[in-house]
Short mmCIF file of C-alpha atoms and ligand atoms in Angstrom, two decimals:
data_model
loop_
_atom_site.label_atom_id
_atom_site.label_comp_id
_atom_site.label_asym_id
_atom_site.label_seq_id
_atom_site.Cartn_x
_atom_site.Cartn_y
_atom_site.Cartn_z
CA UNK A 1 0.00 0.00 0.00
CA UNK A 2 1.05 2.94 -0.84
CA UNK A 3 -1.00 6.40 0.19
CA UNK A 4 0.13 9.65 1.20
CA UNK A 5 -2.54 12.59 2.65
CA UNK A 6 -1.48 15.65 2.08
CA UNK A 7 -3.62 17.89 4.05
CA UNK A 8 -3.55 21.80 2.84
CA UNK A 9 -5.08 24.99 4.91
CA UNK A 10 -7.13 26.16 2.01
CA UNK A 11 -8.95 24.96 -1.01
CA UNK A 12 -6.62 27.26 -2.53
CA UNK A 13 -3.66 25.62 -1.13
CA UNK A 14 -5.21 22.45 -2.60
CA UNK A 15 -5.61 23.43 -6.01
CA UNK A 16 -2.12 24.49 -6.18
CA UNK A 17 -0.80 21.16 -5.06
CA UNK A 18 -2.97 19.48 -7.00
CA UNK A 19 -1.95 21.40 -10.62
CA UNK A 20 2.04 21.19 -9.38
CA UNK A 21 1.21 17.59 -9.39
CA UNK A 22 -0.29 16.96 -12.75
CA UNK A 23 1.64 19.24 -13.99
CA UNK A 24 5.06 17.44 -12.92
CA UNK A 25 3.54 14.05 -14.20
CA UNK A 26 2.42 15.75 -17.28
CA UNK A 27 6.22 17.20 -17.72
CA UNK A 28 7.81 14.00 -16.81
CA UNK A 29 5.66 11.44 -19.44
CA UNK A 30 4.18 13.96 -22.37
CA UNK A 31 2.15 10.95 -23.35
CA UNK A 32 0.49 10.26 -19.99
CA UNK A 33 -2.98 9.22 -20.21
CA UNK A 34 -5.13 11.39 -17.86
CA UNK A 35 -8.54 9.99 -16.50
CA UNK A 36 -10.12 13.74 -15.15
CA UNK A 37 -12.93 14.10 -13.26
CA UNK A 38 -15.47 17.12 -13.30
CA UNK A 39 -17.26 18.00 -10.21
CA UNK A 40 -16.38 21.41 -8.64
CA UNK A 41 -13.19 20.24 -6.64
CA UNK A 42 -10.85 20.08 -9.26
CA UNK A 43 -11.89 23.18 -10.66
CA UNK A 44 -9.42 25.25 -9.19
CA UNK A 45 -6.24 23.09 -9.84
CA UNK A 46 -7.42 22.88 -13.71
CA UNK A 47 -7.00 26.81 -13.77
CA UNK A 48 -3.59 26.71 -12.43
CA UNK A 49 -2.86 24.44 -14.83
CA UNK A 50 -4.35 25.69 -17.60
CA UNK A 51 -2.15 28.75 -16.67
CA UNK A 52 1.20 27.17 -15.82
CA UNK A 53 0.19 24.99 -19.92
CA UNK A 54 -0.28 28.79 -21.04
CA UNK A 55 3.72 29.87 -20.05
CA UNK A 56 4.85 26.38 -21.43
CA UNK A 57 5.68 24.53 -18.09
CA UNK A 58 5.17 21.07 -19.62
CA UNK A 59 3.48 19.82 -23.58
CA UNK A 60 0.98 18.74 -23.77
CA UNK A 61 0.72 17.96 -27.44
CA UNK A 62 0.76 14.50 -26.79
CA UNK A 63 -1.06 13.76 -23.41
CA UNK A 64 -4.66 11.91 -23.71
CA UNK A 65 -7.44 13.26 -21.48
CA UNK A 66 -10.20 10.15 -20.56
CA UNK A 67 -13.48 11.13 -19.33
CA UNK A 68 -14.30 9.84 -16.44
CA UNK A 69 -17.93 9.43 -16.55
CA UNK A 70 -21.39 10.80 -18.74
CA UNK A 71 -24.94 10.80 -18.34
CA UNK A 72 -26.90 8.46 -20.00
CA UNK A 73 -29.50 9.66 -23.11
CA UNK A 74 -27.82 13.18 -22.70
CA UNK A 75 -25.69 14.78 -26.26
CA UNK A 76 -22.43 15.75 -26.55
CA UNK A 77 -23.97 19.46 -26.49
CA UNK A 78 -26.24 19.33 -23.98
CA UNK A 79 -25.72 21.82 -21.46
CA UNK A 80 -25.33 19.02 -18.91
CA UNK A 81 -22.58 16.96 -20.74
CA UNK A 82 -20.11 16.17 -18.42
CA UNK A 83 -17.72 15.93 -21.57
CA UNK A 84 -18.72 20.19 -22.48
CA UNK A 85 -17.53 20.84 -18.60
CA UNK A 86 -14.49 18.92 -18.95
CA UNK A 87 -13.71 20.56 -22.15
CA UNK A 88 -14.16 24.35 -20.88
CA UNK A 89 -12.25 23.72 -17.70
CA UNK A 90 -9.77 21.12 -18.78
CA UNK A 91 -9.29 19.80 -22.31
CA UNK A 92 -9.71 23.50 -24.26
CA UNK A 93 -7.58 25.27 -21.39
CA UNK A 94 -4.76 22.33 -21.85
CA UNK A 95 -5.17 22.27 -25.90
CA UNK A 96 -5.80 18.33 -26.04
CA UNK A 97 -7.14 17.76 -29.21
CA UNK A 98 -10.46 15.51 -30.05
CA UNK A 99 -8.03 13.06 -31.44
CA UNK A 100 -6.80 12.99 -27.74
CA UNK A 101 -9.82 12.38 -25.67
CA UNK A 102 -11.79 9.44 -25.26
CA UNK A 103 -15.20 10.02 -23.98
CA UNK A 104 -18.23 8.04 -24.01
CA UNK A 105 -19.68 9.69 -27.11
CA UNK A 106 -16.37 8.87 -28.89
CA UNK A 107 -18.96 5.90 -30.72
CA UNK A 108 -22.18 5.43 -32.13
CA UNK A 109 -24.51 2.64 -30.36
CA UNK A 110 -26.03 1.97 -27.25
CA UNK A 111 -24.34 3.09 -23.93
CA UNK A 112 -23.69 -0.68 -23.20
CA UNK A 113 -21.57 -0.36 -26.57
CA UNK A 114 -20.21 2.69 -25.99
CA UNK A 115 -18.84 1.54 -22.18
CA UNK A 116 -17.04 -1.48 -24.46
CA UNK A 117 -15.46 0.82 -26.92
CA UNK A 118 -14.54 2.93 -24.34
CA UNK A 119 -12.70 0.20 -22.60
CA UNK A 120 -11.20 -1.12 -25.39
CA UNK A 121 -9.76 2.39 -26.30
CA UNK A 122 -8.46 2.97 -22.87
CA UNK A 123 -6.65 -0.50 -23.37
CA UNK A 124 -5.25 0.54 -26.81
CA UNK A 125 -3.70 3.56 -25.25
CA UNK A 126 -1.44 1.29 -22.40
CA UNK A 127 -4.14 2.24 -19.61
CA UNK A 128 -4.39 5.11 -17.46
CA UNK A 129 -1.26 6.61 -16.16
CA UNK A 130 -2.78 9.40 -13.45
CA UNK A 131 -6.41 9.81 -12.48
CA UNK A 132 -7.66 12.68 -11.18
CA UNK A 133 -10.78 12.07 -8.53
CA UNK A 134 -13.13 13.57 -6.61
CA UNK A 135 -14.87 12.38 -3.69
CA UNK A 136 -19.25 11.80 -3.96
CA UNK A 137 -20.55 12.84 -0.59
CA UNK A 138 -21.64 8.83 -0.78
CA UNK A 139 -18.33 7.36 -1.31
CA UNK A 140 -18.66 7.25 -4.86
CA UNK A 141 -15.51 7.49 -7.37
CA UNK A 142 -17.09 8.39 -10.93
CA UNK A 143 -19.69 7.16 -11.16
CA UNK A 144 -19.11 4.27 -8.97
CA UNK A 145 -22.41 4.28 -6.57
CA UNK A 146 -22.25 2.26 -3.57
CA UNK A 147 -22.64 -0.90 -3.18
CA UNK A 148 -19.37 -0.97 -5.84
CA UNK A 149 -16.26 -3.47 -5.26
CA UNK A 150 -13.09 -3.37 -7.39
CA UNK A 151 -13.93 -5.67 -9.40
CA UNK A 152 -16.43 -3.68 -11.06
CA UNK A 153 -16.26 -2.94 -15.06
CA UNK A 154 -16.94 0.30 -17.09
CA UNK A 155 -20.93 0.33 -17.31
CA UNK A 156 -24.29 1.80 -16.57
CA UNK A 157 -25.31 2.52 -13.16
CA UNK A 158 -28.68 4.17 -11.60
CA UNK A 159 -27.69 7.00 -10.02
CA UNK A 160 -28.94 7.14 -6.08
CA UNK A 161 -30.44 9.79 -4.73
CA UNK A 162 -27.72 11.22 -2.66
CA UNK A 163 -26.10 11.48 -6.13
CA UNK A 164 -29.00 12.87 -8.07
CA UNK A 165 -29.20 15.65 -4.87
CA UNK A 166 -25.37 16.36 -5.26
CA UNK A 167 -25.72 17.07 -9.22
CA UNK A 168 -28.63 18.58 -8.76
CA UNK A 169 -26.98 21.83 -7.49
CA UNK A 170 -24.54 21.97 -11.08
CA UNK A 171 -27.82 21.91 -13.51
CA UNK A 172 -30.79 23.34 -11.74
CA UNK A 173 -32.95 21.21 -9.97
CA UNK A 174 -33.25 17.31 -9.29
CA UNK A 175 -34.99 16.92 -12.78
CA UNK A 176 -32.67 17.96 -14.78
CA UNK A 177 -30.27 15.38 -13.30
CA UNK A 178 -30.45 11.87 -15.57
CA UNK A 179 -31.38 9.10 -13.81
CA UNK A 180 -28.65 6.46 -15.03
CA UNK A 181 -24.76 7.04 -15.76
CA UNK A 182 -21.94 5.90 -17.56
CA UNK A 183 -18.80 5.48 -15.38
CA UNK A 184 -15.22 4.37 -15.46
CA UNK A 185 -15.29 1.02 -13.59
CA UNK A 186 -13.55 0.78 -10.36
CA UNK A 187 -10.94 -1.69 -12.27
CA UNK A 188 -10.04 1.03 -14.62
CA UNK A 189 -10.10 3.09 -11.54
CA UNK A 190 -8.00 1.02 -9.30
CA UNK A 191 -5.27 0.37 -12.37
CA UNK A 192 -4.57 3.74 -12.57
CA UNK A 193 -0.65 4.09 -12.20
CA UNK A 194 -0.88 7.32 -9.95
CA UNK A 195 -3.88 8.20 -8.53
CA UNK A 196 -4.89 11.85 -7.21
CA UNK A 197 -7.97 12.39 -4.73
CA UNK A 198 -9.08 15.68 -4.19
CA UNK A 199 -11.52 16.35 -1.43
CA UNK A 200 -12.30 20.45 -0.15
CA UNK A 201 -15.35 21.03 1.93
CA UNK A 202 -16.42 20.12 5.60
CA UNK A 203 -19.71 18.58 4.07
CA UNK A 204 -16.88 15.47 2.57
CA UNK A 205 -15.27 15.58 6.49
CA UNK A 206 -17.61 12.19 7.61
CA UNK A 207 -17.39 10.34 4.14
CA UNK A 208 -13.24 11.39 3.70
CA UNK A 209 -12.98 9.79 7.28
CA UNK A 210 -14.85 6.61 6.05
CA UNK A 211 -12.64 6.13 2.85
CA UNK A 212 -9.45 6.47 5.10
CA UNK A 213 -11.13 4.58 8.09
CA UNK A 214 -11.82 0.83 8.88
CA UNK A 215 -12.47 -2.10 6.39
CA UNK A 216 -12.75 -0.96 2.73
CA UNK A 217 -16.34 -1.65 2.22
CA UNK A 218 -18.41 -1.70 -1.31
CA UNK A 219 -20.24 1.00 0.45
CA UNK A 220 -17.96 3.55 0.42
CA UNK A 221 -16.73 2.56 -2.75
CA UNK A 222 -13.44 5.24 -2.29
CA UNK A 223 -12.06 2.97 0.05
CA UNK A 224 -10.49 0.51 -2.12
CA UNK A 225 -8.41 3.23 -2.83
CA UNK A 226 -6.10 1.89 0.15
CA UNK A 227 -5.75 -1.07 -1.81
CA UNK A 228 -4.42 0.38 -5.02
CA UNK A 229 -0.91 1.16 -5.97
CA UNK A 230 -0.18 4.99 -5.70
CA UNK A 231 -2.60 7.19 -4.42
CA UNK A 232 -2.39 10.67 -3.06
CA UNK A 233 -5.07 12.43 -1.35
CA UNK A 234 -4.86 15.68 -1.22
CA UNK A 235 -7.35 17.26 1.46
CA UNK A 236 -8.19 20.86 2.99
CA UNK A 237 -8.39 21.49 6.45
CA UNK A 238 -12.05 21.61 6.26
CA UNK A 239 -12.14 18.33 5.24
CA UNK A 240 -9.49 16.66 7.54
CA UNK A 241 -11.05 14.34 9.79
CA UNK A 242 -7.99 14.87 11.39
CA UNK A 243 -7.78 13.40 15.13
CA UNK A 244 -11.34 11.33 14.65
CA UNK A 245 -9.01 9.09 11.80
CA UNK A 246 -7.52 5.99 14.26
CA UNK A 247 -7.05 4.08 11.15
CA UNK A 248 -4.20 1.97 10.18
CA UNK A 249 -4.55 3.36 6.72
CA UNK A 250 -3.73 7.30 8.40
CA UNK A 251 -0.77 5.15 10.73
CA UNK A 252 1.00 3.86 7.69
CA UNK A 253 1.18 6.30 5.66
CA UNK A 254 2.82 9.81 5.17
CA UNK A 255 0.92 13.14 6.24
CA UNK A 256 2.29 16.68 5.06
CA UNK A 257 0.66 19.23 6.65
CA UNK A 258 1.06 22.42 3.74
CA UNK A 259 0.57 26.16 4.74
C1 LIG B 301 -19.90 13.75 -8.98
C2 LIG B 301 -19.11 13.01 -10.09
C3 LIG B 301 -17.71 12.71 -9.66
C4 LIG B 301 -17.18 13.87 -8.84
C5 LIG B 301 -17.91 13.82 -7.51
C6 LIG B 301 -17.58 14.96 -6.57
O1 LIG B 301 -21.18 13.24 -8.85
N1 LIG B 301 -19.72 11.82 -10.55
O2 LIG B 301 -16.91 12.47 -10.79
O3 LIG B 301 -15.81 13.71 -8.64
O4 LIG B 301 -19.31 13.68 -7.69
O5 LIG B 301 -18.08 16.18 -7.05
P1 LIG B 301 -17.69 17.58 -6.44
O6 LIG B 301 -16.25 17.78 -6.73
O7 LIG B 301 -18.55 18.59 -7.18
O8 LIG B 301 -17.97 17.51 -4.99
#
């Protein structure tokens, strides 16, 4: 096991970690395969690094972004595609190219079709070499609602209702949130090479100390993260569970404290 928290006094201070990171993995393998998540935690750290791609700190001419999850029965330009948010905030600001990206709209058919190609397309590519993750106030990774266990494959899930809630506040109201999703599975997840967990907020405080605490459990799907290779979570103080965490996961691994 490898994990290291890095705990930060601001969301600011987070975002800035979180870009010097890409960044540095971007700089050090220009054809790293990125699997990004949207979400609003991120959104920050793709600025900086939009900005530090803008005065030519790494290339990026040759990096793949993966999406890491899409509403089902919703277009490419529909207001709600997650694939038109990661473009504004991520792809456009990085200049990826559409030959660079592999979404879930990257092929015609059904959703249970496009989850295959999307697999096989990740595979064709060498896998993913750094994912970039937020945290679902229910433990989710993606779209990776609990119950989830690693063994779980790139497919269609019914979103819950704590999920549906969550979303809910990026579109409008709770019906313009789709009912079902297509997500990453945790095995795509979980083979990342370097993983990256972002988690601001003291409303992710109870389910950051669940994914760091205890058994891993298919209901808190995040916590199989202790299980995979290389994973960093980056956390703001608002977040820290701080002295509640007794786990061995929090004794065995390193904690930087960052101004
Ligand atoms: C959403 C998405 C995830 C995202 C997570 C956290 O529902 N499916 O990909 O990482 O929940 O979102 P946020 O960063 O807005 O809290």
């Amino acid at each position: 096991m490898a994990l290291e928290l890095c705990v930060t006094e601001s969301y600011e201070a987070l975002s800035l970690r979180a870009a010097e990171v890409i960044g540095d993995e971007i700089a050090r393998s220009p054809n790293i395969v990125v699997l990004a998540a949207t979400g609003r935690t991120p959104l920050q750290a793709y600025k900086h690094l939009g900005d530090a791609c803008d005065s030519a700190a790494f290339d990026t001419t040759r990096m793949t972004v993966v999406q890491l999850d899409e509403y089902v029965g919703v277009a490419a330009d529909d207001r709600r595609a997650l694939i038109g948010w990661s473009k504004r905030v991520l792809i456009d600001p990085l200049h990826v190219d559409d030959g660079r990206v592999v979404s879930f709209h990257g092929a015609d058919g059904d959703p249970e079709e496009r989850c295959r190609t999307y697999d096989a397309t990740i595979k064709a590519r060498g896998g993913v070499d750094l994912a970039i993750l937020g945290l679902g106030p229910n433990g989710h990774l993606g779209f990776n609602e609990p119950p989830s266990r690693p063994s779980d494959t790139t497919r269609i899930v019914r979103l819950t209702e704590a999920s549906i809630e969550s979303n809910a506040s990026y579109w409008g109201s709770v019906d313009d949130v789709p009912t079902h999703a297509m997500t990453a599975g945790m095995d795509v997840i979980l083979a990342a090479r370097r993983i990256l967990l972002l988690v601001s907020g003291s409303h992710k405080r109870e389910i950051l100390r669940r994914t760091l605490d205890g058994e891993a459990t298919p209901d808190v799907p995040a916590s199989y993260l202790r299980e995979a290779a290389n994973v960093t979570v980056i956390a703001d103080r608002d977040a820290w569970p701080g002295d509640d965490l007794e786990t061995t996961a929090a004794a065995e691994t390193a904690i930087d404290v960052l101004a």
